[in-house]
PDB file of C-alpha atoms and ligand atoms in Angstrom:
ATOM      1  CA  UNK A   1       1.947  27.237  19.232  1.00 58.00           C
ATOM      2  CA  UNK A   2       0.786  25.075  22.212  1.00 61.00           C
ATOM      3  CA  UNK A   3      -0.269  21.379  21.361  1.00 63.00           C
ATOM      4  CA  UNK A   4      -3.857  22.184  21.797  1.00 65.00           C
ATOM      5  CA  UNK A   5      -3.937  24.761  18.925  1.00 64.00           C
ATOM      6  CA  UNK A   6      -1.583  22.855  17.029  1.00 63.00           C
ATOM      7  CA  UNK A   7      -4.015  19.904  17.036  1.00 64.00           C
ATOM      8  CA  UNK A   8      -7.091  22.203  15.349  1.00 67.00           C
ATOM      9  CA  UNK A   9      -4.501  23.615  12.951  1.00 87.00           C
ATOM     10  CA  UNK A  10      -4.193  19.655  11.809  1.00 91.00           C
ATOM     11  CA  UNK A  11      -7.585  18.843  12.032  1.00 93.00           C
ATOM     12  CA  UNK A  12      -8.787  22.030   9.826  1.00 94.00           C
ATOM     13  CA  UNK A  13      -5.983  21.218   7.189  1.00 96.00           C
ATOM     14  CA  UNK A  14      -7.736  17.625   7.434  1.00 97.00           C
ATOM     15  CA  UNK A  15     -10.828  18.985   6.851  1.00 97.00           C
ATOM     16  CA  UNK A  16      -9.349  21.131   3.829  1.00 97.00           C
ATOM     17  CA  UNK A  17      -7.103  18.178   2.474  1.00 98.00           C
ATOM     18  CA  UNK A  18     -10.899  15.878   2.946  1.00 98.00           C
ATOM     19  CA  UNK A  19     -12.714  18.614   0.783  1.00 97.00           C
ATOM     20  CA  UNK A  20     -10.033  18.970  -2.007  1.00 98.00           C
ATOM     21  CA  UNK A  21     -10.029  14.811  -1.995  1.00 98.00           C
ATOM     22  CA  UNK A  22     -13.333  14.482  -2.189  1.00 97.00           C
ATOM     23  CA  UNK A  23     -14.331  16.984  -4.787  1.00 97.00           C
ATOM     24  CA  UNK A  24     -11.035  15.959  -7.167  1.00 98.00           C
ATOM     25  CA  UNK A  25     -11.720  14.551 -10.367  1.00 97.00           C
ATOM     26  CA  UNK A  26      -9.121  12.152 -10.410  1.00 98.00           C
ATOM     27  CA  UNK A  27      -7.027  11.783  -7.423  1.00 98.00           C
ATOM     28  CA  UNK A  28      -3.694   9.922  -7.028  1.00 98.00           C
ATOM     29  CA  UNK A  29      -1.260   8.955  -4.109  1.00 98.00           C
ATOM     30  CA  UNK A  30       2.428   9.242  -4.423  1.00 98.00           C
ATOM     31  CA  UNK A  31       3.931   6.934  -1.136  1.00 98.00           C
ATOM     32  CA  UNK A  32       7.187   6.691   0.015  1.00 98.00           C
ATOM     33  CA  UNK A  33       8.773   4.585   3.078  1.00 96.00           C
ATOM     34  CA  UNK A  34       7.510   6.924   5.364  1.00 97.00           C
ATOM     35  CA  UNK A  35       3.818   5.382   4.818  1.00 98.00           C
ATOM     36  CA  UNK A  36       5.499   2.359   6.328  1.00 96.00           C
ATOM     37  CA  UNK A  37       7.174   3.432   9.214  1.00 95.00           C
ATOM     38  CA  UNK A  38       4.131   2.868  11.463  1.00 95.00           C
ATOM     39  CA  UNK A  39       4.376  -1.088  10.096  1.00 94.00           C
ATOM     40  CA  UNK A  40       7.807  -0.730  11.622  1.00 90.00           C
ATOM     41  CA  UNK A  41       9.612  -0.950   8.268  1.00 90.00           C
ATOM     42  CA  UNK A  42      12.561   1.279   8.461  1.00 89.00           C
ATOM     43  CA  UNK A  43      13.026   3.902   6.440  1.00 92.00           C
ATOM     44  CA  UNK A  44      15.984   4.934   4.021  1.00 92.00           C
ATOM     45  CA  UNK A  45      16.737   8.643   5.463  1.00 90.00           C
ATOM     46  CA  UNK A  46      16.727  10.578   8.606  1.00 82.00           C
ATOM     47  CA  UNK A  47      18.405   9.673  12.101  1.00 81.00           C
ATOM     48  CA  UNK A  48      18.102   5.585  12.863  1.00 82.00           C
ATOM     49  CA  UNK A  49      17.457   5.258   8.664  1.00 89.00           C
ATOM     50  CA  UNK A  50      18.944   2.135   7.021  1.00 88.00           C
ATOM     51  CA  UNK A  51      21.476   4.396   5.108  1.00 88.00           C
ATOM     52  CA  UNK A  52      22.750   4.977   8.333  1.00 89.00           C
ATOM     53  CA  UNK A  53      23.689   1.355   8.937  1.00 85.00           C
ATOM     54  CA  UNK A  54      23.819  -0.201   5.322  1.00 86.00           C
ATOM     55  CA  UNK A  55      25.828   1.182   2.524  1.00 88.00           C
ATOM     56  CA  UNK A  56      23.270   1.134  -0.049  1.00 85.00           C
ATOM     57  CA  UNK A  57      25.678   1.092  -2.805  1.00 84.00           C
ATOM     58  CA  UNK A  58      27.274  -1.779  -0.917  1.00 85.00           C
ATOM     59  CA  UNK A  59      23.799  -3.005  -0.143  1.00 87.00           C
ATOM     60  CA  UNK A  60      21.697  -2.661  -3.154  1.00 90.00           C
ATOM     61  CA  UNK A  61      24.177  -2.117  -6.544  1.00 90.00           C
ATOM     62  CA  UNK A  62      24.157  -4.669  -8.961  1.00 88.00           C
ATOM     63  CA  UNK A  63      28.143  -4.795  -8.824  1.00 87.00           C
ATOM     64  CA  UNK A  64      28.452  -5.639  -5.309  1.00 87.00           C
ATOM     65  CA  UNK A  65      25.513  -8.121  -5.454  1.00 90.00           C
ATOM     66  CA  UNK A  66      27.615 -10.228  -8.266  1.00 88.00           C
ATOM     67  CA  UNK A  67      30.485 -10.268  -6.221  1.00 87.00           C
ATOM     68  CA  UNK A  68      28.385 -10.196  -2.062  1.00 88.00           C
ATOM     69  CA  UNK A  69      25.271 -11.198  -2.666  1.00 90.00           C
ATOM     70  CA  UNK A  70      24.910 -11.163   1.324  1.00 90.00           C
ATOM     71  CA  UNK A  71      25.122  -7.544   1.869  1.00 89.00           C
ATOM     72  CA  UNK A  72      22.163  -7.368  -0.039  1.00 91.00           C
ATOM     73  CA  UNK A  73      20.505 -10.256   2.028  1.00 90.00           C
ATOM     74  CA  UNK A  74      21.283  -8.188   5.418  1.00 88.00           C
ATOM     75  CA  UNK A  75      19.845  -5.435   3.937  1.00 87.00           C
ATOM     76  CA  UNK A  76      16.499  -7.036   3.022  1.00 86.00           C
ATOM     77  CA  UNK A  77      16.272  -8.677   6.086  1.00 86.00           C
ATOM     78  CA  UNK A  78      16.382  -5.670   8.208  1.00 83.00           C
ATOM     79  CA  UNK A  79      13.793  -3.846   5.578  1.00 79.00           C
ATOM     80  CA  UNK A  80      11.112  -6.507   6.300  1.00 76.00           C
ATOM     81  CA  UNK A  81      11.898  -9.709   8.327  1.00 75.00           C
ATOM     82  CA  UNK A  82      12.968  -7.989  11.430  1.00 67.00           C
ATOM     83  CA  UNK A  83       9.795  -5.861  11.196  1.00 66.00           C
ATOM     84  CA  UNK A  84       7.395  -8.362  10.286  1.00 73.00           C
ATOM     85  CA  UNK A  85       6.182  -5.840   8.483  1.00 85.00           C
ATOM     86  CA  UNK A  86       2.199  -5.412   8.274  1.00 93.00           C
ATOM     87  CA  UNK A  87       0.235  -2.569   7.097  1.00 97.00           C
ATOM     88  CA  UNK A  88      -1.066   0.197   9.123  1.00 97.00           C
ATOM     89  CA  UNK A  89      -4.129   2.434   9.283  1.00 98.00           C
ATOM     90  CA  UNK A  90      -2.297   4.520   6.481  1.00 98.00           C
ATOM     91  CA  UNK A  91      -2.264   1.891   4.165  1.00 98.00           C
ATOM     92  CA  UNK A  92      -5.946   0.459   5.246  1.00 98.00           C
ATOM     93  CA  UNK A  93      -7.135   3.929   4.846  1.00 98.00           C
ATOM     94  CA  UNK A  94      -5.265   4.652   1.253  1.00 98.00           C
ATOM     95  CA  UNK A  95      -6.750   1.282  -0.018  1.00 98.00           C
ATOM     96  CA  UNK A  96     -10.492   2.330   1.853  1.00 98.00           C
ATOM     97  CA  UNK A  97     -10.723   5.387  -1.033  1.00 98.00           C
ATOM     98  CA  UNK A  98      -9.922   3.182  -3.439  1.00 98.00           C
ATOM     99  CA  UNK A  99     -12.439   0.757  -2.668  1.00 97.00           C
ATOM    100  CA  UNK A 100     -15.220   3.929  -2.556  1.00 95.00           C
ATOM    101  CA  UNK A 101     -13.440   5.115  -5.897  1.00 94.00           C
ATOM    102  CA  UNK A 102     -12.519   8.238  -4.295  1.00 97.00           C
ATOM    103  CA  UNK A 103      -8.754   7.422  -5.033  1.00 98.00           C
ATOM    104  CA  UNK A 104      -7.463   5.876  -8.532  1.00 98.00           C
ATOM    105  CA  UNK A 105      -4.070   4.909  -8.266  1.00 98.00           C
ATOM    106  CA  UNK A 106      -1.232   4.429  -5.919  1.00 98.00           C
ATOM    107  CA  UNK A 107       2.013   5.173  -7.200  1.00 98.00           C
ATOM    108  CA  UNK A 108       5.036   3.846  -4.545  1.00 98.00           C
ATOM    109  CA  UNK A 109       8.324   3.787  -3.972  1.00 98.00           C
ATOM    110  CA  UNK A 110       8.213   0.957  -1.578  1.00 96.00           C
ATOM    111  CA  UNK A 111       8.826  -3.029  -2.277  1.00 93.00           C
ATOM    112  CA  UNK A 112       7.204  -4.127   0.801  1.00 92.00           C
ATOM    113  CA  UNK A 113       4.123  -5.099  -1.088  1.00 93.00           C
ATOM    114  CA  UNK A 114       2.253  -3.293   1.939  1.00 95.00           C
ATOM    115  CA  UNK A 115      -0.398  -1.432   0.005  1.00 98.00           C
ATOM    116  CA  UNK A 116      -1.601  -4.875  -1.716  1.00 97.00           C
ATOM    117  CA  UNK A 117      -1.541  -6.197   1.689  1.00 95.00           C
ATOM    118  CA  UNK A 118      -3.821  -3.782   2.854  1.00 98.00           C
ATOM    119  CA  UNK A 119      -6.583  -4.382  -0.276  1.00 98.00           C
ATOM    120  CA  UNK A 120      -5.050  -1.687  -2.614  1.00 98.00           C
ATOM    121  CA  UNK A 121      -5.820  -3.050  -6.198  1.00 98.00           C
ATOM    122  CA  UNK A 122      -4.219  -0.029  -8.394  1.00 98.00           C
ATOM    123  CA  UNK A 123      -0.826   0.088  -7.302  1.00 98.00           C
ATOM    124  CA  UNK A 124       2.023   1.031  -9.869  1.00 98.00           C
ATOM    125  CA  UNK A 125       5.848  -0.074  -7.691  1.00 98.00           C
ATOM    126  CA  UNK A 126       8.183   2.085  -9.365  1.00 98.00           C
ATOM    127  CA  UNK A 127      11.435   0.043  -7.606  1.00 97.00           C
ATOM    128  CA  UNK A 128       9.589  -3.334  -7.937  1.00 96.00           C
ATOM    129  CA  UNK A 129       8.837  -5.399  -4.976  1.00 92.00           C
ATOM    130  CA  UNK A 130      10.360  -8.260  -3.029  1.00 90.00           C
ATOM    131  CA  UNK A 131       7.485 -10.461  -4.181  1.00 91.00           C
ATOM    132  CA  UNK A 132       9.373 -12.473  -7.233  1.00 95.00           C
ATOM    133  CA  UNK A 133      13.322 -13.188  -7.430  1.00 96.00           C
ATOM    134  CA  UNK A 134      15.385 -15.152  -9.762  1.00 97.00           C
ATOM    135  CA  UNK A 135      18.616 -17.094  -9.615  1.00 97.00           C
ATOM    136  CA  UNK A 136      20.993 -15.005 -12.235  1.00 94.00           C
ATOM    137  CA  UNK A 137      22.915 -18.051 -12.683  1.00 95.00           C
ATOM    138  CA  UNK A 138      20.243 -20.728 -13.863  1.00 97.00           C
ATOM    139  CA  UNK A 139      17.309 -18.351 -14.054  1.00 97.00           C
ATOM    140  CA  UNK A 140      15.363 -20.634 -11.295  1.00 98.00           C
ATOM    141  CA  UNK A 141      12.005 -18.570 -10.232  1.00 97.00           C
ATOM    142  CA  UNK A 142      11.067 -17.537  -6.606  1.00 97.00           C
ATOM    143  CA  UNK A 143       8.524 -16.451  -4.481  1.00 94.00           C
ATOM    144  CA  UNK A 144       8.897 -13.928  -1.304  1.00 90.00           C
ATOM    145  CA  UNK A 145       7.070 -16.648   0.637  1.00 89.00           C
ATOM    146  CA  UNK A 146       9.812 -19.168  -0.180  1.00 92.00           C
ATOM    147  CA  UNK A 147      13.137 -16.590   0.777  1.00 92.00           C
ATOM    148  CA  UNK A 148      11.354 -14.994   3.496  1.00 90.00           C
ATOM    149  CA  UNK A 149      11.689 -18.715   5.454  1.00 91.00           C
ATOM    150  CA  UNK A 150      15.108 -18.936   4.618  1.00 92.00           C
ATOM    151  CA  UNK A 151      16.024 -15.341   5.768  1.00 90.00           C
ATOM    152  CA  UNK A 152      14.029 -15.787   9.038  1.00 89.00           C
ATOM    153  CA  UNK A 153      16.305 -18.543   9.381  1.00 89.00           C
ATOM    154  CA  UNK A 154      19.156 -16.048   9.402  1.00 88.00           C
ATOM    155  CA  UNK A 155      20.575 -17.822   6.417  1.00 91.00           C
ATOM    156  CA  UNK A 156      21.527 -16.729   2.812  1.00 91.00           C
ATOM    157  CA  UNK A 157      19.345 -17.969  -0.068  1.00 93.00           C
ATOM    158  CA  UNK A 158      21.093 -20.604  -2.021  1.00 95.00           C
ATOM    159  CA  UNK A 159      19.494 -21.608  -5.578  1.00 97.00           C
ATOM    160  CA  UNK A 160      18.235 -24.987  -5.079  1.00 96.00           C
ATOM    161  CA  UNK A 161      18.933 -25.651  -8.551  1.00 97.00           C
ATOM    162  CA  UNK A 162      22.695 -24.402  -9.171  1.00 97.00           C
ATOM    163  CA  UNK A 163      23.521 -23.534  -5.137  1.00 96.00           C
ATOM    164  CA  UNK A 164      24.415 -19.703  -6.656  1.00 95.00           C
ATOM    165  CA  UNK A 165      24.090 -17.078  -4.158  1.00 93.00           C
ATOM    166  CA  UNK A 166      22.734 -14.566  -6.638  1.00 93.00           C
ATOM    167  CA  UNK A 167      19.072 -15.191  -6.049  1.00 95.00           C
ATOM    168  CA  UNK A 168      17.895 -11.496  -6.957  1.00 94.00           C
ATOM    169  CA  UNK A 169      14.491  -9.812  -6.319  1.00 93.00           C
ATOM    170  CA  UNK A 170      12.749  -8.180  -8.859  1.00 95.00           C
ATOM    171  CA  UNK A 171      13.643  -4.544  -7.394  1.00 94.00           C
ATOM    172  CA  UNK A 172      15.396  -1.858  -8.880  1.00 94.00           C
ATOM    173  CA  UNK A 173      19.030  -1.621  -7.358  1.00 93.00           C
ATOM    174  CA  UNK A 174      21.154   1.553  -7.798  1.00 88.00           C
ATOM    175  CA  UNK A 175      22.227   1.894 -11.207  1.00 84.00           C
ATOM    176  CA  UNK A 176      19.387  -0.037 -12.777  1.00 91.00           C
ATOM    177  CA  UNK A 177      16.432   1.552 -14.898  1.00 93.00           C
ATOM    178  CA  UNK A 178      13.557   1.565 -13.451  1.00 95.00           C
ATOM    179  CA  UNK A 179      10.493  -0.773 -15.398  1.00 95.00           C
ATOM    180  CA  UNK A 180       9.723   0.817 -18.630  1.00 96.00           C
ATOM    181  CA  UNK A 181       5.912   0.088 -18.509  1.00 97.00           C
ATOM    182  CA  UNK A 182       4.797   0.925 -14.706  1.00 98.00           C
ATOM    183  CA  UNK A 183       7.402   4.073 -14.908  1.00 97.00           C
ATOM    184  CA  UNK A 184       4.971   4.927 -18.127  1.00 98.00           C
ATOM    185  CA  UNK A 185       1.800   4.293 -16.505  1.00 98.00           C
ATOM    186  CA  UNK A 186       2.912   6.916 -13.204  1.00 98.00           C
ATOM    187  CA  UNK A 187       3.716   9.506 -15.400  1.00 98.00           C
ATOM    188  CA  UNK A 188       0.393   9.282 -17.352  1.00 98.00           C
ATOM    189  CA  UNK A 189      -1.553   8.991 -13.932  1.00 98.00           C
ATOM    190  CA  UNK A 190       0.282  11.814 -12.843  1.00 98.00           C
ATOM    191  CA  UNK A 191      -0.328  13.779 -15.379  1.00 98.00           C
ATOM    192  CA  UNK A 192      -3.998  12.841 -15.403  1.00 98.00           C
ATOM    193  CA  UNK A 193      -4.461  14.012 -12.005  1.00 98.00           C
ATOM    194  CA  UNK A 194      -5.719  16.797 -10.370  1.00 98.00           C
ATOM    195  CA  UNK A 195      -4.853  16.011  -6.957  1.00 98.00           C
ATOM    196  CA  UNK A 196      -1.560  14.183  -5.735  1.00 98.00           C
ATOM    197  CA  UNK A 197      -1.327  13.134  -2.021  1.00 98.00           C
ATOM    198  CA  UNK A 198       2.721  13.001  -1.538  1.00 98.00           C
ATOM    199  CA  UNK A 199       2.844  10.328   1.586  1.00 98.00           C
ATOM    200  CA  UNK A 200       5.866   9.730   3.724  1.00 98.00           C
ATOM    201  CA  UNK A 201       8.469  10.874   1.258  1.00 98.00           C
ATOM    202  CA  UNK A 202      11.872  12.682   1.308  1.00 97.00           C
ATOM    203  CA  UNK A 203      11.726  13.128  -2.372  1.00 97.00           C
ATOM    204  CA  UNK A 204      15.473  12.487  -3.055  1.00 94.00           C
ATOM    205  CA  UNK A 205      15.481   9.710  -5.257  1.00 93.00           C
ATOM    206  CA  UNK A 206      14.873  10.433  -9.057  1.00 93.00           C
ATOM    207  CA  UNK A 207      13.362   9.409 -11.221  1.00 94.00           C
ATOM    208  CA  UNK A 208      10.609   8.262  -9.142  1.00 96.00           C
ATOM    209  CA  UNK A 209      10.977  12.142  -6.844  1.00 96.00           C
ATOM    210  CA  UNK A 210       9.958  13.962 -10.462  1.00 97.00           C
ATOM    211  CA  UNK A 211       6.442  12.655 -10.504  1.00 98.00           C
ATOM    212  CA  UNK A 212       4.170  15.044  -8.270  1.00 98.00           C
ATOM    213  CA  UNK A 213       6.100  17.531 -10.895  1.00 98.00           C
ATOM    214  CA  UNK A 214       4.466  16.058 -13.473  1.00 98.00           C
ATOM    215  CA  UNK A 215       0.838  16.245 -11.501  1.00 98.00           C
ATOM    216  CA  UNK A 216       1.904  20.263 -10.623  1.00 98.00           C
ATOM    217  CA  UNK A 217       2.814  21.001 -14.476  1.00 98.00           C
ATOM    218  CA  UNK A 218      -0.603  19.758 -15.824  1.00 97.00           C
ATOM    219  CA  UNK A 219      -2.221  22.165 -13.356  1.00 98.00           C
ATOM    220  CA  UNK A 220      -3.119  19.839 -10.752  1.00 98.00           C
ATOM    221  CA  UNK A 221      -2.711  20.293  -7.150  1.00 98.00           C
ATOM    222  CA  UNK A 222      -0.178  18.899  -4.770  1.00 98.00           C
ATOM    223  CA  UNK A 223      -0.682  17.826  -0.814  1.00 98.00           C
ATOM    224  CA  UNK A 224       2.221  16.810   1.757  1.00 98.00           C
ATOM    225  CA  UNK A 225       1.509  13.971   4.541  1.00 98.00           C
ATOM    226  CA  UNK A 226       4.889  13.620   5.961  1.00 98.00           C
ATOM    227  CA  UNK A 227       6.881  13.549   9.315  1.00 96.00           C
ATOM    228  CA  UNK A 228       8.953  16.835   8.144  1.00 96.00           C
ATOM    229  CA  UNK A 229       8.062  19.332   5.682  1.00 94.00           C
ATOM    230  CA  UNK A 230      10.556  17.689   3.739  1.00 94.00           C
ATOM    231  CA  UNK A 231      13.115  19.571   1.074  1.00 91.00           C
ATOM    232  CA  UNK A 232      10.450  21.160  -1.269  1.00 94.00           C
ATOM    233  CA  UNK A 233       7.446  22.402   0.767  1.00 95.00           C
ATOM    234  CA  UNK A 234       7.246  25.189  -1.924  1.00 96.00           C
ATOM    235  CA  UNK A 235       5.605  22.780  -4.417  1.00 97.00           C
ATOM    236  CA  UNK A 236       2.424  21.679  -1.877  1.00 97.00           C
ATOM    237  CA  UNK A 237      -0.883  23.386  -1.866  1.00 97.00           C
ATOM    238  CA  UNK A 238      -1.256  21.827   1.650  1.00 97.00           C
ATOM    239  CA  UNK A 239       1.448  20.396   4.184  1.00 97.00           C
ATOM    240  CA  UNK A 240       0.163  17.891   6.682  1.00 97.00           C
ATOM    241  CA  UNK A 241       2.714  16.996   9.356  1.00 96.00           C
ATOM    242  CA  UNK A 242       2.924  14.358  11.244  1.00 96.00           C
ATOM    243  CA  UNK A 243       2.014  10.441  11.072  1.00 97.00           C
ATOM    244  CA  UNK A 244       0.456   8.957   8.051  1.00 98.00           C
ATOM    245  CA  UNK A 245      -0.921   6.705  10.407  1.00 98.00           C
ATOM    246  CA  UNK A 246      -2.897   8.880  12.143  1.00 98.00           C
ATOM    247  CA  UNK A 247      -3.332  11.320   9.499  1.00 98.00           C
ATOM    248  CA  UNK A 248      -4.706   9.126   6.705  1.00 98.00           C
ATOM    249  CA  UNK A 249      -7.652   7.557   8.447  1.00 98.00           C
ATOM    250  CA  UNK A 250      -8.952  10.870   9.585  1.00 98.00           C
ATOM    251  CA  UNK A 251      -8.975  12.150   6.422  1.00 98.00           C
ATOM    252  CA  UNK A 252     -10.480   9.205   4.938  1.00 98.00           C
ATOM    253  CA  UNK A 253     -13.332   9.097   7.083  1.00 97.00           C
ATOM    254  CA  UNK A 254     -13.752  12.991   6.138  1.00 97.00           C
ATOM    255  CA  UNK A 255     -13.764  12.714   2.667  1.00 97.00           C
ATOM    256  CA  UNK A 256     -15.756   9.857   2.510  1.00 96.00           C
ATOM    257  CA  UNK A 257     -18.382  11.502   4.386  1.00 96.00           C
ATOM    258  CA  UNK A 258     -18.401  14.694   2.016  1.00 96.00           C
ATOM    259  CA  UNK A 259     -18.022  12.038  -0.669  1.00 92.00           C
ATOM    260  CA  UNK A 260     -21.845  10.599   0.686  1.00 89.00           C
ATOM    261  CA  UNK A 261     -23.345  13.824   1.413  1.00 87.00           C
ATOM    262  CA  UNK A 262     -23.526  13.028   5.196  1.00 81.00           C
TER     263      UNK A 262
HETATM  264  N1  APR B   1       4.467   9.201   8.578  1.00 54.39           N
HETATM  265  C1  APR B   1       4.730  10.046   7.528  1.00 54.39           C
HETATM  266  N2  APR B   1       5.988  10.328   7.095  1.00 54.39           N
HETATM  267  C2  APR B   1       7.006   9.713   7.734  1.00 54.39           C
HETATM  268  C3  APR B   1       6.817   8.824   8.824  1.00 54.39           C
HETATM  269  C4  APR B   1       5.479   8.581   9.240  1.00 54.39           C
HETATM  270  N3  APR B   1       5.195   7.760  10.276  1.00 54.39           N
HETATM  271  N4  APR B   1       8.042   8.394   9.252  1.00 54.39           N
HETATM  272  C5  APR B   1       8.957   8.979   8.437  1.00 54.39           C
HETATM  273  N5  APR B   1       8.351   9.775   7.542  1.00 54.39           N
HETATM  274  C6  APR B   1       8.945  10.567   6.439  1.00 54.39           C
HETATM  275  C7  APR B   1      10.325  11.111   6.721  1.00 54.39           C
HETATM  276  O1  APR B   1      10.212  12.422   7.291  1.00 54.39           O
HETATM  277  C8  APR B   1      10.926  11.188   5.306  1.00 54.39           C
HETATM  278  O2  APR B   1      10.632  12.442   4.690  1.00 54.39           O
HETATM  279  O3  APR B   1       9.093   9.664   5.366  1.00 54.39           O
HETATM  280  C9  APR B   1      10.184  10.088   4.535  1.00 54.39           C
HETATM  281  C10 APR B   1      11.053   8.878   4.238  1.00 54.39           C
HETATM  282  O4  APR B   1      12.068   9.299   3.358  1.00 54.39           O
HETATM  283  P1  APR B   1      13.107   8.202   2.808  1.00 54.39           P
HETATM  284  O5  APR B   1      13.578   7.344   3.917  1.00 54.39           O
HETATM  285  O6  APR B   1      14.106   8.955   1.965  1.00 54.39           O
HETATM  286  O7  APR B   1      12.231   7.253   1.879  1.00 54.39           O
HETATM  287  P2  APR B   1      11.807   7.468   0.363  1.00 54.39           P
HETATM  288  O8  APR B   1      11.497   8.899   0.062  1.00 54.39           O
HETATM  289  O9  APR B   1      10.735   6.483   0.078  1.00 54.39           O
HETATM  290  O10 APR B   1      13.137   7.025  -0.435  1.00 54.39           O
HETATM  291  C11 APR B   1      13.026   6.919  -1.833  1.00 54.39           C
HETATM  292  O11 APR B   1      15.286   6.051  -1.910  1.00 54.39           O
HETATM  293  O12 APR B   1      16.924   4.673  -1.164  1.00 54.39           O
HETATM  294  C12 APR B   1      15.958   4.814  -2.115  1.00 54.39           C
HETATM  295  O13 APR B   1      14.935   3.060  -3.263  1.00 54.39           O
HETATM  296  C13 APR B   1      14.939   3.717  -2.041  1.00 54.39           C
HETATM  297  O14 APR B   1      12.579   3.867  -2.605  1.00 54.39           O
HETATM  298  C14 APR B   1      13.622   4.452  -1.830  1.00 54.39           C
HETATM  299  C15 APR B   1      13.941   5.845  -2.334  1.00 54.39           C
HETATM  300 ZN1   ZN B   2      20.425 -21.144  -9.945  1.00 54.39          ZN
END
């Protein structure tokens, strides 16, 4: 397939993808790190992926946090100081549909608090975010703003109250259940929906990978924006390769112009 007619084959599954969008009932978004990618957050999987580099159950596992706390700091340095992580036109473009009601809820994998960042008001974080931590010593409360200084200072953050290392974000780590409530809320929103957009995800990491399952079982319809066509393209109505951030705002602007009549 030469580039040219590989570009109309993307631009009339854009066009498809716009239609089904804009004529859903109630449309979610299921987002992964590959929605962030373009922000130059790094993502988990694939060739230069932070598995690659940090062992995550070295990096993010309770047990080695109690006893290393630091691994875990390198870690979430690399995920979103080095970056200085901002979001891109697929996050601006996710949180434009929302805005125009088109899309109800985003449902994420991702802590980087990107999609709030970009004006996205329903967004269920099935890991948590980055945005809160606590000391588990002397449960002293902190903000992102506060231990994002401290790691751009390529230093460790030490509880200013009990000088414990183990100042730990609200995320999920390996071998921690994920929040009761939000976990809750994305399976009812999956199962309310009719459409699913499936955004920049390998769809390896359970429980969170089940949910467009949940969206296919109750008869609604499944679409793929991804850099690969991942390990289940069976399960999508509609694969979209390539960049979310190129993909996302073209089929924004297309559904939001069926969405108006124009
Ligand atoms: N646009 C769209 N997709 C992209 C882009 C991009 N610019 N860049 C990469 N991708 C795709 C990759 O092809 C891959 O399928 O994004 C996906 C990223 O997959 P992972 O790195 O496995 O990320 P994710 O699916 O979110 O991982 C789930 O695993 O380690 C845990 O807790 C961690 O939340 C994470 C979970
Ligand atoms: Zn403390």
């Amino acid at each position: 397939m030469t580039p040219k007619n590989f570009e109309n084959k993307i631009e009339e599954k854009i066009a498809e993808a716009a239609r089904m969008l804009a004529t859903a009932e109630y449309p979610v978004c299921f987002t992964g790190a590959g929605i962030s990618a373009e922000s130059g957050v790094p993502t988990f999987r694939g060739p230069d992926g932070l598995w690659e580099k940090h062992d995550p159950q070295k990096a993010v596992s309770l047990s080695s946090f109690r006893n290393q706390p630091e691994a875990f700091w390198d870690f979430a340095r690399e995920l979103v100081i080095t970056s200085g992580a901002s979001p891109n036109p697929g996050h601006q473009a996710l949180a434009r549909l929302e805005e125009q009601q088109i899309l109800k809820t985003v449902i994420t994998q991702n802590i980087d608090m990107l999609h709030q960042q970009a004006g996205s008001k329903n967004v269920l974080e099935l890991h948590g975010s980055l945005e809160k931590a606590d000391c588990r010593d002397c449960g002293a409360r902190y903000s992102w703003q506060e231990l994002e200084k401290i790691l751009k200072r390529d230093e460790t953050p030490e509880c200013r109250n009990c000088s414990s290392l183990r100042i730990k974000p609200r995320i999920v780590f390996f071998g921690e259940r994920l929040p009761e409530k939000v976990l809750e809320n994305a399976w009812q929103e999956a199962q309310q929906a009719d459409l699913m957009l499936v955004i920049g995800s390998s769809l390896q990491v359970y429980p969170a990978a089940g949910i467009p399952d949940l969206t296919l079982q109750a008869g609604g319809k499944l679409i793929y924006i991804n850099a690969d066509r991942g390990s289940r393209p069976e399960i999508f109505q509609l694969i979209l390769t390539g960049r979310a951030g190129s993909i996302l705002p073209r089929l924004a602007d297309s559904a939001l112009k069926i969405s108006r009549g124009d």
